[in-house]
Amino acid sequence: MHDNIILTSIIITCAASIFTAGICAIMGMRLREIKKTLTHQYNLIVKMQAVLKNKSATNAVAENAEMIYQDLLQNLIPIMAAIDIMPRNTTEHPLWRALGGIMDEYAKNPFALEKLRRCIKLDSEIGRHVDNYIRRADNFLQHLSTTEPDGILAATFTDGLLGQSLTFFTQAKQLATQG
């Protein structure tokens, strides 16, 4: 009887050890994946810093960024009022708050695209603001693409709120001119 208890204890200990080793192996694999992801992100950040240190890219963006942002924002304000969208309530730059508010509303309510389409179709002033925004945002992205050697900064803007909003406004404009 005593031998059975010892044997059972050894089997339970071995099973627990094997289970623990399996858990450790799984955790090790996950940690390697996390390390790989973080290393990749770190390398991207280093590349972005190098691009931002590039004199021509930095000067082109830094000298004109606030003026470009304000110009884009001036076109967004009447559009947002017409389609009844508020900016995000964050500490970001007002342009990013406005764009974030638009894209957040569109994500929650796809009817926002239809509202914008109607405004463009019925109000020539809103149509003009949309045209100005599309043209100026596209010119800004084109300028970034041509002046930046690696394309990281341009990709950040294109994949971010600026690029998303450009797609949103372009779709609404196309729908307004079709129907």
Short mmCIF file of N, CA and C in Angstrom, two decimals:
data_model
loop_
_atom_site.label_atom_id
_atom_site.label_comp_id
_atom_site.label_asym_id
_atom_site.label_seq_id
_atom_site.Cartn_x
_atom_site.Cartn_y
_atom_site.Cartn_z
N MET A 1 0.82 -1.19 0.00
CA MET A 1 0.00 0.00 0.00
C MET A 1 0.86 1.25 0.00
N HIS A 2 1.88 1.22 0.84
CA HIS A 2 2.80 2.35 0.93
C HIS A 2 3.51 2.58 -0.39
N ASP A 3 3.87 1.50 -1.08
CA ASP A 3 4.55 1.61 -2.36
C ASP A 3 3.64 2.26 -3.42
N ASN A 4 2.36 1.97 -3.36
CA ASN A 4 1.41 2.56 -4.31
C ASN A 4 1.31 4.07 -4.12
N ILE A 5 1.36 4.51 -2.90
CA ILE A 5 1.30 5.95 -2.62
C ILE A 5 2.54 6.64 -3.16
N ILE A 6 3.69 6.02 -2.95
CA ILE A 6 4.95 6.58 -3.45
C ILE A 6 4.93 6.60 -4.97
N LEU A 7 4.49 5.52 -5.59
CA LEU A 7 4.41 5.43 -7.04
C LEU A 7 3.45 6.48 -7.58
N THR A 8 2.31 6.64 -6.97
CA THR A 8 1.33 7.65 -7.38
C THR A 8 1.92 9.04 -7.24
N SER A 9 2.63 9.31 -6.17
CA SER A 9 3.27 10.61 -5.95
C SER A 9 4.30 10.90 -7.04
N ILE A 10 5.08 9.88 -7.39
CA ILE A 10 6.10 10.04 -8.43
C ILE A 10 5.43 10.33 -9.77
N ILE A 11 4.36 9.61 -10.08
CA ILE A 11 3.64 9.82 -11.36
C ILE A 11 3.05 11.23 -11.41
N ILE A 12 2.44 11.67 -10.30
CA ILE A 12 1.85 13.02 -10.25
C ILE A 12 2.95 14.07 -10.39
N THR A 13 4.08 13.86 -9.72
CA THR A 13 5.20 14.81 -9.82
C THR A 13 5.74 14.87 -11.24
N CYS A 14 5.88 13.71 -11.88
CA CYS A 14 6.37 13.67 -13.27
C CYS A 14 5.38 14.36 -14.20
N ALA A 15 4.09 14.11 -14.03
CA ALA A 15 3.07 14.74 -14.87
C ALA A 15 3.09 16.25 -14.69
N ALA A 16 3.20 16.69 -13.43
CA ALA A 16 3.25 18.12 -13.16
C ALA A 16 4.50 18.73 -13.77
N SER A 17 5.62 18.02 -13.72
CA SER A 17 6.86 18.51 -14.31
C SER A 17 6.74 18.62 -15.83
N ILE A 18 6.15 17.61 -16.45
CA ILE A 18 5.96 17.64 -17.91
C ILE A 18 5.02 18.78 -18.28
N PHE A 19 3.94 18.94 -17.52
CA PHE A 19 2.99 20.02 -17.77
C PHE A 19 3.68 21.38 -17.64
N THR A 20 4.47 21.54 -16.58
CA THR A 20 5.20 22.79 -16.35
C THR A 20 6.20 23.05 -17.47
N ALA A 21 6.88 22.02 -17.92
CA ALA A 21 7.84 22.18 -19.02
C ALA A 21 7.10 22.60 -20.29
N GLY A 22 5.92 22.03 -20.54
CA GLY A 22 5.13 22.40 -21.71
C GLY A 22 4.70 23.86 -21.65
N ILE A 23 4.24 24.28 -20.50
CA ILE A 23 3.84 25.68 -20.31
C ILE A 23 5.03 26.60 -20.53
N CYS A 24 6.18 26.23 -19.99
CA CYS A 24 7.39 27.04 -20.16
C CYS A 24 7.78 27.14 -21.63
N ALA A 25 7.66 26.04 -22.36
CA ALA A 25 7.99 26.05 -23.79
C ALA A 25 7.05 26.97 -24.56
N ILE A 26 5.76 26.89 -24.26
CA ILE A 26 4.78 27.75 -24.92
C ILE A 26 5.06 29.21 -24.60
N MET A 27 5.33 29.52 -23.35
CA MET A 27 5.63 30.90 -22.94
C MET A 27 6.91 31.38 -23.61
N GLY A 28 7.90 30.50 -23.74
CA GLY A 28 9.14 30.86 -24.42
C GLY A 28 8.88 31.22 -25.88
N MET A 29 8.03 30.44 -26.54
CA MET A 29 7.70 30.75 -27.94
C MET A 29 6.99 32.10 -28.04
N ARG A 30 6.06 32.35 -27.15
CA ARG A 30 5.34 33.62 -27.16
C ARG A 30 6.28 34.79 -26.89
N LEU A 31 7.18 34.61 -25.96
CA LEU A 31 8.15 35.67 -25.66
C LEU A 31 9.05 35.95 -26.86
N ARG A 32 9.45 34.90 -27.59
CA ARG A 32 10.25 35.10 -28.80
C ARG A 32 9.46 35.87 -29.84
N GLU A 33 8.17 35.56 -29.99
CA GLU A 33 7.33 36.29 -30.95
C GLU A 33 7.20 37.75 -30.55
N ILE A 34 7.00 38.01 -29.27
CA ILE A 34 6.90 39.39 -28.78
C ILE A 34 8.21 40.12 -29.00
N LYS A 35 9.33 39.44 -28.73
CA LYS A 35 10.63 40.07 -28.93
C LYS A 35 10.83 40.41 -30.40
N LYS A 36 10.44 39.50 -31.28
CA LYS A 36 10.57 39.73 -32.73
C LYS A 36 9.73 40.93 -33.15
N THR A 37 8.50 41.03 -32.66
CA THR A 37 7.62 42.15 -32.98
C THR A 37 8.19 43.46 -32.46
N LEU A 38 8.63 43.46 -31.21
CA LEU A 38 9.19 44.68 -30.63
C LEU A 38 10.47 45.10 -31.34
N THR A 39 11.28 44.15 -31.74
CA THR A 39 12.50 44.47 -32.48
C THR A 39 12.15 45.10 -33.82
N HIS A 40 11.15 44.56 -34.49
CA HIS A 40 10.71 45.12 -35.77
C HIS A 40 10.19 46.55 -35.57
N GLN A 41 9.37 46.77 -34.54
CA GLN A 41 8.84 48.10 -34.27
C GLN A 41 9.96 49.07 -33.90
N TYR A 42 10.92 48.61 -33.12
CA TYR A 42 12.04 49.46 -32.76
C TYR A 42 12.82 49.87 -34.00
N ASN A 43 13.05 48.90 -34.90
CA ASN A 43 13.78 49.22 -36.13
C ASN A 43 13.02 50.23 -36.98
N LEU A 44 11.68 50.12 -37.02
CA LEU A 44 10.89 51.10 -37.76
C LEU A 44 11.01 52.48 -37.13
N ILE A 45 10.98 52.53 -35.80
CA ILE A 45 11.12 53.82 -35.12
C ILE A 45 12.49 54.43 -35.40
N VAL A 46 13.52 53.61 -35.38
CA VAL A 46 14.87 54.11 -35.69
C VAL A 46 14.92 54.66 -37.11
N LYS A 47 14.29 53.94 -38.06
CA LYS A 47 14.24 54.43 -39.44
C LYS A 47 13.47 55.74 -39.53
N MET A 48 12.36 55.84 -38.81
CA MET A 48 11.58 57.08 -38.82
C MET A 48 12.40 58.24 -38.26
N GLN A 49 13.15 57.98 -37.20
CA GLN A 49 14.00 59.03 -36.63
C GLN A 49 15.05 59.46 -37.63
N ALA A 50 15.62 58.51 -38.35
CA ALA A 50 16.63 58.84 -39.35
C ALA A 50 16.03 59.71 -40.45
N VAL A 51 14.82 59.37 -40.86
CA VAL A 51 14.16 60.16 -41.90
C VAL A 51 13.87 61.56 -41.39
N LEU A 52 13.38 61.63 -40.15
CA LEU A 52 13.07 62.96 -39.60
C LEU A 52 14.32 63.81 -39.43
N LYS A 53 15.46 63.16 -39.24
CA LYS A 53 16.70 63.91 -39.13
C LYS A 53 17.23 64.35 -40.49
N ASN A 54 16.72 63.73 -41.53
CA ASN A 54 17.12 64.11 -42.88
C ASN A 54 16.72 65.56 -43.11
N LYS A 55 17.68 66.40 -43.42
CA LYS A 55 17.45 67.84 -43.49
C LYS A 55 16.36 68.23 -44.46
N SER A 56 16.37 67.68 -45.65
CA SER A 56 15.37 68.12 -46.62
C SER A 56 13.97 67.70 -46.23
N ALA A 57 13.81 66.48 -45.74
CA ALA A 57 12.49 66.01 -45.33
C ALA A 57 12.01 66.79 -44.11
N THR A 58 12.91 66.99 -43.15
CA THR A 58 12.53 67.71 -41.95
C THR A 58 12.15 69.15 -42.27
N ASN A 59 12.97 69.82 -43.07
CA ASN A 59 12.67 71.21 -43.41
C ASN A 59 11.37 71.33 -44.20
N ALA A 60 11.18 70.48 -45.16
CA ALA A 60 9.97 70.55 -45.99
C ALA A 60 8.72 70.36 -45.15
N VAL A 61 8.77 69.43 -44.24
CA VAL A 61 7.60 69.16 -43.41
C VAL A 61 7.47 70.19 -42.29
N ALA A 62 8.55 70.41 -41.56
CA ALA A 62 8.49 71.27 -40.39
C ALA A 62 8.16 72.72 -40.74
N GLU A 63 8.75 73.25 -41.80
CA GLU A 63 8.51 74.64 -42.16
C GLU A 63 7.09 74.88 -42.63
N ASN A 64 6.51 73.90 -43.29
CA ASN A 64 5.20 74.11 -43.88
C ASN A 64 4.07 73.35 -43.18
N ALA A 65 4.39 72.48 -42.24
CA ALA A 65 3.38 71.61 -41.66
C ALA A 65 2.24 72.39 -41.01
N GLU A 66 2.56 73.35 -40.15
CA GLU A 66 1.48 74.07 -39.46
C GLU A 66 0.62 74.85 -40.44
N MET A 67 1.23 75.45 -41.43
CA MET A 67 0.47 76.19 -42.44
C MET A 67 -0.43 75.23 -43.22
N ILE A 68 0.10 74.07 -43.58
CA ILE A 68 -0.68 73.07 -44.31
C ILE A 68 -1.81 72.55 -43.43
N TYR A 69 -1.51 72.26 -42.16
CA TYR A 69 -2.52 71.76 -41.24
C TYR A 69 -3.66 72.77 -41.09
N GLN A 70 -3.31 74.04 -40.92
CA GLN A 70 -4.33 75.07 -40.75
C GLN A 70 -5.18 75.21 -42.01
N ASP A 71 -4.55 75.11 -43.16
CA ASP A 71 -5.28 75.19 -44.43
C ASP A 71 -6.27 74.03 -44.54
N LEU A 72 -5.81 72.83 -44.23
CA LEU A 72 -6.70 71.67 -44.27
C LEU A 72 -7.83 71.82 -43.25
N LEU A 73 -7.50 72.29 -42.07
CA LEU A 73 -8.50 72.46 -41.02
C LEU A 73 -9.55 73.49 -41.42
N GLN A 74 -9.13 74.57 -42.07
CA GLN A 74 -10.08 75.60 -42.50
C GLN A 74 -11.10 75.04 -43.49
N ASN A 75 -10.71 74.06 -44.26
CA ASN A 75 -11.65 73.42 -45.18
C ASN A 75 -12.52 72.39 -44.47
N LEU A 76 -12.02 71.80 -43.39
CA LEU A 76 -12.78 70.78 -42.66
C LEU A 76 -13.89 71.37 -41.80
N ILE A 77 -13.66 72.52 -41.23
CA ILE A 77 -14.62 73.09 -40.27
C ILE A 77 -16.02 73.23 -40.87
N PRO A 78 -16.18 73.86 -42.05
CA PRO A 78 -17.54 73.95 -42.60
C PRO A 78 -18.13 72.59 -43.00
N ILE A 79 -17.27 71.69 -43.42
CA ILE A 79 -17.75 70.34 -43.78
C ILE A 79 -18.28 69.64 -42.55
N MET A 80 -17.54 69.72 -41.45
CA MET A 80 -17.97 69.07 -40.21
C MET A 80 -19.27 69.68 -39.70
N ALA A 81 -19.40 70.99 -39.83
CA ALA A 81 -20.64 71.64 -39.39
C ALA A 81 -21.82 71.17 -40.24
N ALA A 82 -21.59 71.02 -41.54
CA ALA A 82 -22.67 70.63 -42.45
C ALA A 82 -23.15 69.21 -42.19
N ILE A 83 -22.23 68.32 -41.81
CA ILE A 83 -22.64 66.93 -41.58
C ILE A 83 -22.76 66.62 -40.09
N ASP A 84 -22.70 67.68 -39.27
CA ASP A 84 -22.95 67.59 -37.83
C ASP A 84 -22.05 66.58 -37.13
N ILE A 85 -20.74 66.79 -37.29
CA ILE A 85 -19.74 65.93 -36.64
C ILE A 85 -18.85 66.81 -35.78
N MET A 86 -18.60 66.34 -34.56
CA MET A 86 -17.73 67.06 -33.63
C MET A 86 -16.34 66.44 -33.65
N PRO A 87 -15.31 67.25 -33.39
CA PRO A 87 -13.95 66.69 -33.31
C PRO A 87 -13.81 65.81 -32.07
N ARG A 88 -12.76 65.00 -32.09
CA ARG A 88 -12.45 64.20 -30.90
C ARG A 88 -12.15 65.13 -29.74
N ASN A 89 -12.40 64.65 -28.55
CA ASN A 89 -12.10 65.42 -27.35
C ASN A 89 -10.77 64.94 -26.79
N THR A 90 -9.68 65.30 -27.47
CA THR A 90 -8.33 64.89 -27.07
C THR A 90 -7.42 66.11 -27.07
N THR A 91 -6.17 65.88 -26.74
CA THR A 91 -5.19 66.97 -26.72
C THR A 91 -4.37 67.04 -28.01
N GLU A 92 -4.78 66.29 -29.03
CA GLU A 92 -4.06 66.28 -30.30
C GLU A 92 -4.16 67.65 -30.97
N HIS A 93 -3.42 67.81 -32.05
CA HIS A 93 -3.54 69.00 -32.89
C HIS A 93 -4.98 69.08 -33.39
N PRO A 94 -5.53 70.28 -33.51
CA PRO A 94 -6.93 70.40 -33.96
C PRO A 94 -7.24 69.68 -35.28
N LEU A 95 -6.27 69.62 -36.20
CA LEU A 95 -6.51 68.91 -37.46
C LEU A 95 -6.75 67.43 -37.19
N TRP A 96 -5.92 66.83 -36.35
CA TRP A 96 -6.06 65.39 -36.07
C TRP A 96 -7.31 65.12 -35.24
N ARG A 97 -7.68 66.07 -34.38
CA ARG A 97 -8.94 65.92 -33.64
C ARG A 97 -10.12 65.94 -34.59
N ALA A 98 -10.09 66.87 -35.56
CA ALA A 98 -11.18 66.97 -36.54
C ALA A 98 -11.26 65.70 -37.39
N LEU A 99 -10.12 65.30 -37.93
CA LEU A 99 -10.10 64.09 -38.77
C LEU A 99 -10.50 62.86 -37.97
N GLY A 100 -10.04 62.78 -36.73
CA GLY A 100 -10.41 61.66 -35.87
C GLY A 100 -11.91 61.64 -35.62
N GLY A 101 -12.52 62.81 -35.40
CA GLY A 101 -13.96 62.88 -35.20
C GLY A 101 -14.72 62.40 -36.42
N ILE A 102 -14.26 62.81 -37.60
CA ILE A 102 -14.92 62.39 -38.84
C ILE A 102 -14.80 60.89 -39.03
N MET A 103 -13.60 60.37 -38.88
CA MET A 103 -13.39 58.94 -39.12
C MET A 103 -14.05 58.08 -38.03
N ASP A 104 -14.09 58.59 -36.79
CA ASP A 104 -14.79 57.86 -35.72
C ASP A 104 -16.28 57.78 -36.02
N GLU A 105 -16.85 58.90 -36.47
CA GLU A 105 -18.28 58.92 -36.79
C GLU A 105 -18.58 57.99 -37.96
N TYR A 106 -17.73 58.00 -38.96
CA TYR A 106 -17.94 57.12 -40.12
C TYR A 106 -17.84 55.65 -39.70
N ALA A 107 -16.92 55.34 -38.79
CA ALA A 107 -16.78 53.96 -38.31
C ALA A 107 -18.03 53.53 -37.54
N LYS A 108 -18.62 54.45 -36.78
CA LYS A 108 -19.82 54.13 -36.01
C LYS A 108 -21.08 54.14 -36.89
N ASN A 109 -21.08 55.05 -37.88
CA ASN A 109 -22.29 55.26 -38.67
C ASN A 109 -21.92 55.47 -40.13
N PRO A 110 -21.94 54.43 -40.93
CA PRO A 110 -21.58 54.57 -42.35
C PRO A 110 -22.48 55.55 -43.12
N PHE A 111 -23.63 55.92 -42.54
CA PHE A 111 -24.52 56.89 -43.17
C PHE A 111 -23.84 58.27 -43.27
N ALA A 112 -22.77 58.48 -42.52
CA ALA A 112 -22.04 59.74 -42.59
C ALA A 112 -21.54 60.00 -44.01
N LEU A 113 -21.19 58.96 -44.74
CA LEU A 113 -20.77 59.11 -46.14
C LEU A 113 -21.92 59.64 -46.98
N GLU A 114 -23.11 59.12 -46.75
CA GLU A 114 -24.29 59.57 -47.49
C GLU A 114 -24.63 61.02 -47.14
N LYS A 115 -24.49 61.38 -45.85
CA LYS A 115 -24.73 62.77 -45.45
C LYS A 115 -23.77 63.71 -46.17
N LEU A 116 -22.51 63.32 -46.25
CA LEU A 116 -21.54 64.15 -46.93
C LEU A 116 -21.84 64.22 -48.42
N ARG A 117 -22.22 63.10 -49.02
CA ARG A 117 -22.56 63.08 -50.44
C ARG A 117 -23.70 64.07 -50.72
N ARG A 118 -24.71 64.05 -49.89
CA ARG A 118 -25.85 64.97 -50.07
C ARG A 118 -25.42 66.42 -49.93
N CYS A 119 -24.59 66.69 -48.93
CA CYS A 119 -24.12 68.07 -48.74
C CYS A 119 -23.32 68.55 -49.94
N ILE A 120 -22.47 67.70 -50.47
CA ILE A 120 -21.68 68.07 -51.65
C ILE A 120 -22.61 68.36 -52.82
N LYS A 121 -23.61 67.52 -53.00
CA LYS A 121 -24.53 67.64 -54.12
C LYS A 121 -25.41 68.89 -53.99
N LEU A 122 -25.84 69.20 -52.78
CA LEU A 122 -26.81 70.28 -52.58
C LEU A 122 -26.19 71.63 -52.25
N ASP A 123 -24.96 71.63 -51.78
CA ASP A 123 -24.33 72.89 -51.35
C ASP A 123 -22.98 73.05 -52.05
N SER A 124 -22.95 73.97 -53.01
CA SER A 124 -21.71 74.14 -53.79
C SER A 124 -20.54 74.60 -52.92
N GLU A 125 -20.85 75.32 -51.83
CA GLU A 125 -19.78 75.78 -50.94
C GLU A 125 -19.12 74.59 -50.24
N ILE A 126 -19.91 73.62 -49.80
CA ILE A 126 -19.36 72.40 -49.19
C ILE A 126 -18.58 71.62 -50.25
N GLY A 127 -19.10 71.55 -51.45
CA GLY A 127 -18.39 70.89 -52.54
C GLY A 127 -17.03 71.53 -52.79
N ARG A 128 -16.98 72.85 -52.73
CA ARG A 128 -15.71 73.57 -52.92
C ARG A 128 -14.73 73.25 -51.79
N HIS A 129 -15.24 73.20 -50.55
CA HIS A 129 -14.36 72.87 -49.42
C HIS A 129 -13.83 71.44 -49.54
N VAL A 130 -14.68 70.52 -49.96
CA VAL A 130 -14.25 69.13 -50.15
C VAL A 130 -13.19 69.07 -51.24
N ASP A 131 -13.42 69.75 -52.36
CA ASP A 131 -12.44 69.78 -53.45
C ASP A 131 -11.11 70.34 -52.97
N ASN A 132 -11.15 71.45 -52.23
CA ASN A 132 -9.93 72.07 -51.71
C ASN A 132 -9.20 71.11 -50.77
N TYR A 133 -9.95 70.45 -49.89
CA TYR A 133 -9.33 69.53 -48.95
C TYR A 133 -8.66 68.38 -49.70
N ILE A 134 -9.38 67.79 -50.63
CA ILE A 134 -8.83 66.66 -51.40
C ILE A 134 -7.56 67.09 -52.14
N ARG A 135 -7.62 68.21 -52.81
CA ARG A 135 -6.47 68.68 -53.60
C ARG A 135 -5.26 68.98 -52.70
N ARG A 136 -5.51 69.68 -51.61
CA ARG A 136 -4.39 70.07 -50.74
C ARG A 136 -3.82 68.89 -49.96
N ALA A 137 -4.67 68.00 -49.50
CA ALA A 137 -4.18 66.81 -48.80
C ALA A 137 -3.39 65.92 -49.75
N ASP A 138 -3.90 65.76 -50.95
CA ASP A 138 -3.20 64.95 -51.95
C ASP A 138 -1.86 65.58 -52.33
N ASN A 139 -1.84 66.89 -52.50
CA ASN A 139 -0.57 67.58 -52.80
C ASN A 139 0.44 67.41 -51.67
N PHE A 140 -0.04 67.50 -50.44
CA PHE A 140 0.84 67.31 -49.28
C PHE A 140 1.43 65.90 -49.27
N LEU A 141 0.59 64.90 -49.49
CA LEU A 141 1.07 63.51 -49.51
C LEU A 141 2.04 63.29 -50.68
N GLN A 142 1.75 63.88 -51.83
CA GLN A 142 2.66 63.76 -52.98
C GLN A 142 4.01 64.41 -52.66
N HIS A 143 3.96 65.57 -52.02
CA HIS A 143 5.20 66.27 -51.65
C HIS A 143 6.03 65.42 -50.69
N LEU A 144 5.36 64.83 -49.70
CA LEU A 144 6.08 63.96 -48.76
C LEU A 144 6.70 62.78 -49.50
N SER A 145 5.96 62.19 -50.41
CA SER A 145 6.45 61.02 -51.14
C SER A 145 7.67 61.34 -51.98
N THR A 146 7.71 62.54 -52.55
CA THR A 146 8.84 62.87 -53.41
C THR A 146 10.05 63.38 -52.64
N THR A 147 9.85 63.98 -51.45
CA THR A 147 10.99 64.54 -50.72
C THR A 147 11.58 63.59 -49.70
N GLU A 148 10.86 62.53 -49.37
CA GLU A 148 11.34 61.62 -48.34
C GLU A 148 12.01 60.41 -48.98
N PRO A 149 13.25 60.12 -48.58
CA PRO A 149 13.98 59.03 -49.22
C PRO A 149 13.43 57.62 -48.94
N ASP A 150 12.99 57.36 -47.71
CA ASP A 150 12.56 56.00 -47.35
C ASP A 150 11.06 55.78 -47.45
N GLY A 151 10.28 56.84 -47.46
CA GLY A 151 8.83 56.72 -47.56
C GLY A 151 8.13 56.37 -46.26
N ILE A 152 8.83 56.35 -45.15
CA ILE A 152 8.23 55.96 -43.88
C ILE A 152 7.27 57.04 -43.39
N LEU A 153 7.71 58.28 -43.44
CA LEU A 153 6.86 59.38 -42.99
C LEU A 153 5.63 59.51 -43.88
N ALA A 154 5.83 59.42 -45.19
CA ALA A 154 4.70 59.50 -46.12
C ALA A 154 3.72 58.36 -45.87
N ALA A 155 4.24 57.18 -45.63
CA ALA A 155 3.37 56.03 -45.36
C ALA A 155 2.58 56.23 -44.07
N THR A 156 3.21 56.85 -43.08
CA THR A 156 2.52 57.12 -41.82
C THR A 156 1.33 58.04 -42.05
N PHE A 157 1.52 59.09 -42.85
CA PHE A 157 0.42 59.99 -43.15
C PHE A 157 -0.62 59.33 -44.05
N THR A 158 -0.16 58.59 -45.04
CA THR A 158 -1.09 57.95 -45.99
C THR A 158 -1.94 56.89 -45.30
N ASP A 159 -1.32 56.10 -44.42
CA ASP A 159 -2.05 55.04 -43.73
C ASP A 159 -2.84 55.57 -42.53
N GLY A 160 -2.54 56.78 -42.11
CA GLY A 160 -3.20 57.34 -40.93
C GLY A 160 -4.47 58.11 -41.27
N LEU A 161 -4.83 59.02 -40.38
CA LEU A 161 -6.08 59.77 -40.53
C LEU A 161 -6.13 60.60 -41.81
N LEU A 162 -5.00 61.15 -42.22
CA LEU A 162 -5.00 61.97 -43.43
C LEU A 162 -5.37 61.13 -44.65
N GLY A 163 -4.74 59.99 -44.81
CA GLY A 163 -5.05 59.11 -45.93
C GLY A 163 -6.46 58.55 -45.87
N GLN A 164 -6.89 58.17 -44.66
CA GLN A 164 -8.24 57.64 -44.50
C GLN A 164 -9.29 58.69 -44.84
N SER A 165 -9.07 59.92 -44.37
CA SER A 165 -10.04 60.98 -44.66
C SER A 165 -10.04 61.32 -46.14
N LEU A 166 -8.89 61.28 -46.76
CA LEU A 166 -8.81 61.55 -48.20
C LEU A 166 -9.64 60.54 -48.97
N THR A 167 -9.57 59.29 -48.58
CA THR A 167 -10.38 58.24 -49.21
C THR A 167 -11.87 58.51 -48.97
N PHE A 168 -12.22 58.86 -47.74
CA PHE A 168 -13.61 59.14 -47.37
C PHE A 168 -14.17 60.28 -48.21
N PHE A 169 -13.43 61.39 -48.28
CA PHE A 169 -13.91 62.56 -49.04
C PHE A 169 -13.96 62.27 -50.54
N THR A 170 -12.99 61.54 -51.03
CA THR A 170 -12.97 61.19 -52.45
C THR A 170 -14.18 60.31 -52.80
N GLN A 171 -14.49 59.36 -51.95
CA GLN A 171 -15.67 58.51 -52.19
C GLN A 171 -16.94 59.34 -52.21
N ALA A 172 -17.09 60.22 -51.23
CA ALA A 172 -18.29 61.05 -51.17
C ALA A 172 -18.40 61.95 -52.40
N LYS A 173 -17.28 62.50 -52.83
CA LYS A 173 -17.27 63.36 -54.02
C LYS A 173 -17.67 62.57 -55.26
N GLN A 174 -17.12 61.37 -55.42
CA GLN A 174 -17.45 60.53 -56.56
C GLN A 174 -18.92 60.15 -56.56
N LEU A 175 -19.45 59.81 -55.39
CA LEU A 175 -20.87 59.45 -55.29
C LEU A 175 -21.76 60.65 -55.61
N ALA A 176 -21.33 61.84 -55.19
CA ALA A 176 -22.12 63.05 -55.46
C ALA A 176 -22.15 63.38 -56.94
N THR A 177 -21.06 63.14 -57.64
CA THR A 177 -21.01 63.46 -59.07
C THR A 177 -21.68 62.39 -59.91
N GLN A 178 -21.82 61.18 -59.39
CA GLN A 178 -22.46 60.10 -60.14
C GLN A 178 -23.97 60.21 -60.13
N GLY A 179 -24.53 60.55 -58.99
CA GLY A 179 -25.99 60.48 -58.87
C GLY A 179 -26.64 61.74 -58.64
#
